[in-house]
Amino acid sequence: MNPAARPTGGAPPRAARTALLANLALLLTLLCALVPTAPRMPGTSLDESWLMGVNQAMAQGAAFGRDLVFTYGPYASIFTRAYHPATDSLMLWSSGYLALSFALACAVMTRGRAWAWSVALGLIVAGLLPYPADTLLFSYPLIAALALARLVDEQALCQGAAHPRVWLLALLLLPFGLLPLIKGTVLILCLAVLLIGACYFVAQGQRHVAALCLAVPLLGACGFWLASGQELSNLHRYLLAMVPIASGYTEAMAIPGKSSAIWNYLAFCGLFLVAVAGDRARPVRTRWFLVALFAVFFFIVFKASFVRHDSRAVGAGASLILATVVLAASSRARWVWLLLLVACLTWWDITRHHFKPSDLVAQFFQSTYRQAWSGLRLRLQAPEWPRNEFEAAMRTIRDHVGFPLVAGSVDIYGHGQSFVIASGNRWNTRPVLQSYSAYLPALAEMNRQHLLGAGAPDHIFFRLEPIDLRFPSLDDGPSWPDILARYQPARVQGGYLHLDRRPLASTTVQLER
């Protein structure tokens, strides 16, 4: 990114060895942060229920985008760290791959710069970024784009497709195809970054790099989709299903928080972008590329952190420090240090509304390394350890409500998917598996059509569980008349009304009335 940057070929051997050690330390931290050797076990809360539901859908061979329409995709366990015997191996190898890709992108971005920047990135990952958190996923497109631009700006690429540097480009671009399959709404960030990068590379006369920016992520998405066991013909349905999920999220799921945190975040973002745009040490074209890139990053982080303004805001503060360190790794301007100081003060102000900042950093450091080590040790000593823990957790959930085993398939209305799955019944989920998430008419209609189709569940366990003080009828309300017409009450247990599907003739009579 900096025309004055020197290639590492002229670096002293001692400096090169130190940089190598710093990059290896960063790789180790990324592996500890991303690879869930000590995964999360099932529980009964709202979040724990959808965590288990997404994994169970994978285990049952559900088609994402058709049978399941949710924010997360077949690689959701990378983000959720939730254990399931059917998805554990997929979770481990894919998260390990993502950690390696992160390390490669960081190494390319900081190549030829002081090794301290690699250490700084490792400290941010270990001590500032809560995980699971969106911020770490959002940071890969940013870092990878800067790494690609650095290679191009240094004219380190050869025009020939067989040159090894082109393969390096492909390695940096492949994870763009994986990220939307972890969390579908990351697709917005990936597309924006790829388009910004492609335009910049065309302006730089590197049309083959721009072509790679468009082709490699698409091929990668197809490959990762197939590797997860999904049918390629269904990939477009999954991607299109993210449109109503993303477009309705802000209005449906917003909760208020401390307004000063929002204004401080926006003020820093404005200061950051103005400083980048006014950096005369860079060409004008490069400056506007950086402004567009960081602006998209800040916007996506803002939406993820402040729409539901709770402890998620901690990730927004950490993203400011991360963005400043990433910028500093590609700049020799002294004003970056002042910007870093302001970023740290803004992070502290945002974090203090939810946690004591010093305690939170200490907790993150301990959990990053301690959990990774303890999980790895247990897996090596007792390979069946996670499965045994999973089965014990399932027994606890099963005993909590005690749903009976019934013939046929079962769905549960509300957000108690854990209870049905742990009960041993055959779970037959509606597309939007938790009722509060059917927040647009199109999403609610998907669930209604599931009830009307031949694959409707034979039994329903029903309970009103609205969130955020909503009217109860906002949770799958369009399905209620069809539930009343097609199902009949059988019993009440554990706070749930058990409904059995009516015989076809009886259903017809009810509909005629």
Short mmCIF file of C-alpha atoms in Angstrom, two decimals, residues 39-335:
data_model
loop_
_atom_site.label_atom_id
_atom_site.label_comp_id
_atom_site.label_asym_id
_atom_site.label_seq_id
_atom_site.Cartn_x
_atom_site.Cartn_y
_atom_site.Cartn_z
CA PRO A 39 -16.69 -26.33 21.93
CA ARG A 40 -19.91 -25.02 23.40
CA MET A 41 -22.32 -27.70 24.61
CA PRO A 42 -26.15 -27.63 24.22
CA GLY A 43 -28.36 -25.55 26.49
CA THR A 44 -31.95 -24.36 26.72
CA SER A 45 -31.83 -20.58 26.25
CA LEU A 46 -33.09 -18.82 23.12
CA ASP A 47 -29.60 -18.55 21.60
CA GLU A 48 -28.58 -22.06 22.65
CA SER A 49 -31.71 -23.43 20.99
CA TRP A 50 -30.97 -21.97 17.58
CA LEU A 51 -27.32 -22.99 17.94
CA MET A 52 -28.43 -26.59 18.37
CA GLY A 53 -31.12 -26.20 15.71
CA VAL A 54 -28.68 -25.15 12.97
CA ASN A 55 -26.35 -28.05 13.81
CA GLN A 56 -29.25 -30.52 13.94
CA ALA A 57 -30.46 -29.28 10.57
CA MET A 58 -27.03 -30.09 9.17
CA ALA A 59 -27.15 -33.54 10.78
CA GLN A 60 -30.57 -34.22 9.23
CA GLY A 61 -29.42 -33.14 5.77
CA ALA A 62 -31.60 -30.03 5.57
CA ALA A 63 -31.14 -27.81 2.51
CA PHE A 64 -30.13 -24.31 3.62
CA GLY A 65 -32.16 -21.66 1.87
CA ARG A 66 -35.07 -24.04 1.35
CA ASP A 67 -35.63 -26.20 4.44
CA LEU A 68 -33.88 -23.69 6.72
CA VAL A 69 -33.92 -19.93 6.17
CA PHE A 70 -31.82 -18.31 8.86
CA THR A 71 -28.95 -15.89 9.32
CA TYR A 72 -26.41 -18.71 9.43
CA GLY A 73 -25.27 -21.27 6.90
CA PRO A 74 -23.79 -24.77 6.87
CA TYR A 75 -20.51 -23.54 8.43
CA ALA A 76 -22.29 -21.75 11.28
CA SER A 77 -20.38 -23.78 13.87
CA ILE A 78 -17.21 -21.79 13.04
CA PHE A 79 -19.00 -18.77 14.49
CA THR A 80 -21.12 -20.43 17.17
CA ARG A 81 -18.49 -22.93 18.36
CA ALA A 82 -21.42 -25.24 19.16
CA TYR A 83 -20.68 -28.96 19.27
CA HIS A 84 -22.63 -31.64 17.46
CA PRO A 85 -21.22 -35.08 16.59
CA ALA A 86 -22.33 -34.66 12.99
CA THR A 87 -20.61 -31.29 12.46
CA ASP A 88 -17.54 -31.47 14.72
CA SER A 89 -15.03 -32.49 12.06
CA LEU A 90 -16.40 -29.91 9.61
CA MET A 91 -16.13 -27.25 12.33
CA LEU A 92 -12.52 -28.14 13.18
CA TRP A 93 -11.02 -28.30 9.69
CA SER A 94 -12.91 -25.27 8.32
CA SER A 95 -12.06 -23.06 11.31
CA GLY A 96 -8.44 -24.20 11.08
CA TYR A 97 -8.42 -23.26 7.40
CA LEU A 98 -9.84 -19.84 8.22
CA ALA A 99 -7.16 -19.26 10.86
CA LEU A 100 -4.42 -20.13 8.34
CA SER A 101 -5.97 -17.76 5.80
CA PHE A 102 -6.08 -14.98 8.39
CA ALA A 103 -2.42 -15.53 9.23
CA LEU A 104 -1.45 -15.50 5.54
CA ALA A 105 -3.33 -12.26 4.89
CA CYS A 106 -1.76 -10.59 7.94
CA ALA A 107 1.73 -11.77 6.92
CA VAL A 108 1.36 -10.35 3.42
CA MET A 109 -0.11 -7.09 4.72
CA THR A 110 2.72 -6.53 7.24
CA ARG A 111 5.53 -7.84 5.01
CA GLY A 112 8.55 -5.60 5.20
CA ARG A 113 7.20 -3.67 8.18
CA ALA A 114 8.16 -3.82 11.86
CA TRP A 115 7.37 -7.16 13.49
CA ALA A 116 5.57 -5.30 16.28
CA TRP A 117 2.51 -4.89 14.05
CA SER A 118 2.04 -8.66 13.85
CA VAL A 119 2.32 -8.82 17.63
CA ALA A 120 -0.20 -5.99 17.96
CA LEU A 121 -2.69 -7.84 15.76
CA GLY A 122 -2.24 -10.96 17.90
CA LEU A 123 -2.87 -8.98 21.10
CA ILE A 124 -6.06 -7.52 19.62
CA VAL A 125 -7.36 -10.94 18.59
CA ALA A 126 -6.55 -12.48 21.97
CA GLY A 127 -7.50 -9.65 24.31
CA LEU A 128 -10.01 -7.33 22.65
CA LEU A 129 -12.20 -9.30 20.27
CA PRO A 130 -15.00 -11.23 21.97
CA TYR A 131 -15.63 -14.53 20.27
CA PRO A 132 -18.00 -15.54 18.89
CA ALA A 133 -18.24 -12.02 17.51
CA ASP A 134 -18.89 -10.51 14.13
CA THR A 135 -15.83 -8.25 14.31
CA LEU A 136 -13.31 -11.02 13.72
CA LEU A 137 -15.23 -12.34 10.70
CA PHE A 138 -15.62 -8.82 9.31
CA SER A 139 -11.91 -8.13 9.61
CA TYR A 140 -10.79 -10.78 7.11
CA PRO A 141 -12.16 -9.03 3.98
CA LEU A 142 -10.53 -5.80 5.16
CA ILE A 143 -7.11 -7.35 5.83
CA ALA A 144 -7.18 -9.50 2.70
CA ALA A 145 -8.06 -6.52 0.49
CA LEU A 146 -5.16 -4.52 1.95
CA ALA A 147 -2.83 -7.49 1.42
CA LEU A 148 -3.91 -7.80 -2.22
CA ALA A 149 -3.50 -4.07 -2.82
CA ARG A 150 -0.05 -4.15 -1.23
CA LEU A 151 1.08 -6.88 -3.63
CA VAL A 152 -0.25 -4.96 -6.61
CA ASP A 153 1.18 -1.60 -5.51
CA GLU A 154 4.62 -3.13 -5.06
CA GLN A 155 4.33 -4.57 -8.58
CA ALA A 156 5.15 -7.96 -7.12
CA LEU A 157 2.76 -9.74 -9.45
CA CYS A 158 3.43 -11.29 -12.81
CA GLN A 159 0.89 -11.10 -15.63
CA GLY A 160 1.19 -14.81 -16.35
CA ALA A 161 -1.47 -16.99 -14.71
CA ALA A 162 1.11 -19.65 -13.89
CA HIS A 163 3.19 -17.33 -11.73
CA PRO A 164 3.20 -18.33 -8.03
CA ARG A 165 2.08 -14.84 -7.02
CA VAL A 166 -1.24 -15.44 -8.78
CA TRP A 167 -1.73 -18.52 -6.62
CA LEU A 168 -1.05 -16.32 -3.60
CA LEU A 169 -3.85 -14.04 -4.78
CA ALA A 170 -6.17 -17.04 -5.10
CA LEU A 171 -5.33 -18.21 -1.57
CA LEU A 172 -6.20 -14.78 -0.19
CA LEU A 173 -9.47 -14.64 -2.13
CA LEU A 174 -10.80 -18.16 -1.43
CA PRO A 175 -12.07 -17.37 2.11
CA PHE A 176 -14.40 -14.76 0.61
CA GLY A 177 -16.39 -17.77 -0.58
CA LEU A 178 -16.43 -19.35 2.89
CA LEU A 179 -17.44 -16.36 5.04
CA PRO A 180 -21.02 -16.00 3.67
CA LEU A 181 -21.55 -19.71 4.33
CA ILE A 182 -20.75 -19.11 8.00
CA LYS A 183 -23.07 -16.14 8.40
CA GLY A 184 -25.10 -15.21 5.37
CA THR A 185 -25.23 -11.48 6.05
CA VAL A 186 -21.41 -11.27 5.74
CA LEU A 187 -22.14 -11.60 2.02
CA ILE A 188 -22.89 -7.85 1.93
CA LEU A 189 -19.42 -6.97 3.23
CA CYS A 190 -17.66 -9.49 0.99
CA LEU A 191 -19.41 -8.25 -2.16
CA ALA A 192 -18.72 -4.61 -1.32
CA VAL A 193 -15.02 -5.23 -0.62
CA LEU A 194 -14.59 -7.35 -3.76
CA LEU A 195 -16.23 -4.71 -5.96
CA ILE A 196 -14.15 -1.91 -4.41
CA GLY A 197 -11.02 -3.98 -4.89
CA ALA A 198 -11.89 -4.89 -8.47
CA CYS A 199 -12.46 -1.24 -9.39
CA TYR A 200 -9.17 -0.24 -7.78
CA PHE A 201 -7.20 -2.96 -9.57
CA VAL A 202 -8.76 -2.03 -12.93
CA ALA A 203 -7.71 1.57 -12.31
CA GLN A 204 -4.21 0.30 -11.52
CA GLY A 205 -4.08 -1.56 -14.83
CA GLN A 206 -4.27 -4.97 -13.15
CA ARG A 207 -7.32 -6.38 -14.90
CA HIS A 208 -6.35 -9.99 -14.23
CA VAL A 209 -6.36 -9.26 -10.49
CA ALA A 210 -9.83 -7.70 -10.80
CA ALA A 211 -11.02 -10.80 -12.66
CA LEU A 212 -9.65 -13.01 -9.89
CA CYS A 213 -11.53 -10.91 -7.32
CA LEU A 214 -14.79 -11.90 -8.98
CA ALA A 215 -14.06 -15.47 -10.07
CA VAL A 216 -12.14 -17.04 -7.17
CA PRO A 217 -14.68 -16.27 -4.38
CA LEU A 218 -17.50 -17.69 -6.52
CA LEU A 219 -15.56 -20.88 -7.18
CA GLY A 220 -14.61 -21.04 -3.51
CA ALA A 221 -18.25 -20.68 -2.41
CA CYS A 222 -19.24 -23.55 -4.70
CA GLY A 223 -16.44 -25.75 -3.38
CA PHE A 224 -17.12 -25.04 0.29
CA TRP A 225 -20.87 -25.48 -0.28
CA LEU A 226 -20.33 -28.93 -1.78
CA ALA A 227 -17.84 -29.87 0.94
CA SER A 228 -20.53 -29.22 3.56
CA GLY A 229 -22.85 -31.75 1.92
CA GLN A 230 -25.22 -29.23 0.33
CA GLU A 231 -26.47 -29.49 -3.25
CA LEU A 232 -24.93 -26.95 -5.62
CA SER A 233 -28.32 -26.26 -7.22
CA ASN A 234 -29.52 -24.85 -3.89
CA LEU A 235 -26.68 -22.32 -3.34
CA HIS A 236 -28.52 -19.46 -5.04
CA ARG A 237 -31.58 -20.06 -2.82
CA TYR A 238 -29.44 -19.70 0.28
CA LEU A 239 -27.90 -16.45 -0.94
CA LEU A 240 -31.26 -14.99 -2.05
CA ALA A 241 -32.80 -15.94 1.31
CA MET A 242 -30.39 -13.50 2.97
CA VAL A 243 -32.23 -10.56 1.35
CA PRO A 244 -35.34 -10.65 3.62
CA ILE A 245 -33.25 -11.73 6.61
CA ALA A 246 -30.91 -8.73 6.26
CA SER A 247 -33.44 -6.14 5.07
CA GLY A 248 -35.87 -6.70 7.92
CA TYR A 249 -33.38 -7.12 10.73
CA THR A 250 -32.86 -3.47 11.70
CA GLU A 251 -36.53 -2.56 12.13
CA ALA A 252 -37.53 -5.87 13.73
CA MET A 253 -34.67 -6.50 16.14
CA ALA A 254 -33.49 -3.05 17.25
CA ILE A 255 -33.14 -2.31 20.96
CA PRO A 256 -31.85 1.00 22.41
CA GLY A 257 -28.58 1.57 24.23
CA LYS A 258 -26.28 4.34 25.41
CA SER A 259 -26.44 7.02 22.70
CA SER A 260 -23.03 8.47 23.66
CA ALA A 261 -21.38 5.23 22.59
CA ILE A 262 -22.93 5.55 19.13
CA TRP A 263 -21.87 9.17 18.72
CA ASN A 264 -18.32 8.43 19.89
CA TYR A 265 -18.09 5.55 17.42
CA LEU A 266 -19.33 7.71 14.54
CA ALA A 267 -17.06 10.60 15.52
CA PHE A 268 -13.99 8.38 15.44
CA CYS A 269 -15.02 6.85 12.10
CA GLY A 270 -15.33 10.35 10.65
CA LEU A 271 -11.93 11.37 12.04
CA PHE A 272 -10.37 8.16 10.69
CA LEU A 273 -11.75 8.60 7.17
CA VAL A 274 -10.83 12.28 7.00
CA ALA A 275 -7.26 11.45 8.09
CA VAL A 276 -6.95 8.75 5.42
CA ALA A 277 -8.41 10.98 2.70
CA GLY A 278 -5.96 13.77 3.61
CA ASP A 279 -2.83 11.57 3.68
CA ARG A 280 -0.76 13.25 0.96
CA ALA A 281 1.93 10.59 1.20
CA ARG A 282 -0.34 8.27 -0.78
CA PRO A 283 -1.60 8.61 -4.36
CA VAL A 284 -5.13 10.01 -4.62
CA ARG A 285 -6.41 6.76 -6.10
CA THR A 286 -5.05 4.75 -3.16
CA ARG A 287 -6.52 7.19 -0.66
CA TRP A 288 -10.03 6.83 -2.04
CA PHE A 289 -9.65 3.07 -2.21
CA LEU A 290 -8.82 3.05 1.50
CA VAL A 291 -11.65 5.45 2.35
CA ALA A 292 -14.20 3.24 0.58
CA LEU A 293 -12.79 0.06 2.12
CA PHE A 294 -12.78 1.28 5.71
CA ALA A 295 -16.14 3.05 5.33
CA VAL A 296 -17.82 -0.22 4.34
CA PHE A 297 -16.11 -2.01 7.24
CA PHE A 298 -17.23 0.63 9.75
CA PHE A 299 -20.81 0.57 8.44
CA ILE A 300 -21.16 -3.21 8.71
CA VAL A 301 -19.63 -3.21 12.20
CA PHE A 302 -22.01 -0.41 13.21
CA LYS A 303 -25.05 -2.39 12.12
CA ALA A 304 -23.87 -5.57 13.85
CA SER A 305 -23.01 -3.76 17.09
CA PHE A 306 -25.61 -1.06 17.60
CA VAL A 307 -28.89 -2.31 16.09
CA ARG A 308 -29.30 -4.55 19.12
CA HIS A 309 -27.41 -2.23 21.39
CA ASP A 310 -26.28 -4.51 24.21
CA SER A 311 -22.91 -6.05 24.98
CA ARG A 312 -22.37 -6.48 21.23
CA ALA A 313 -21.16 -2.86 21.30
CA VAL A 314 -17.88 -4.08 22.82
CA GLY A 315 -16.97 -5.47 19.40
CA ALA A 316 -17.51 -2.06 17.82
CA GLY A 317 -14.96 -0.45 20.13
CA ALA A 318 -12.43 -3.21 19.45
CA SER A 319 -12.97 -2.84 15.69
CA LEU A 320 -11.74 0.76 15.87
CA ILE A 321 -8.43 -0.32 17.40
CA LEU A 322 -8.16 -3.17 14.89
CA ALA A 323 -8.80 -0.85 11.94
CA THR A 324 -6.21 1.65 13.19
CA VAL A 325 -3.54 -1.03 13.66
CA VAL A 326 -4.32 -2.41 10.20
CA LEU A 327 -3.93 1.08 8.75
CA ALA A 328 -0.70 1.65 10.69
CA ALA A 329 0.72 -1.60 9.29
CA SER A 330 0.52 -0.06 5.81
CA SER A 331 1.51 3.50 6.67
CA ARG A 332 4.59 5.29 7.97
CA ALA A 333 2.73 8.47 8.90
CA ARG A 334 3.27 9.62 12.48
CA TRP A 335 -0.31 10.83 12.87
#
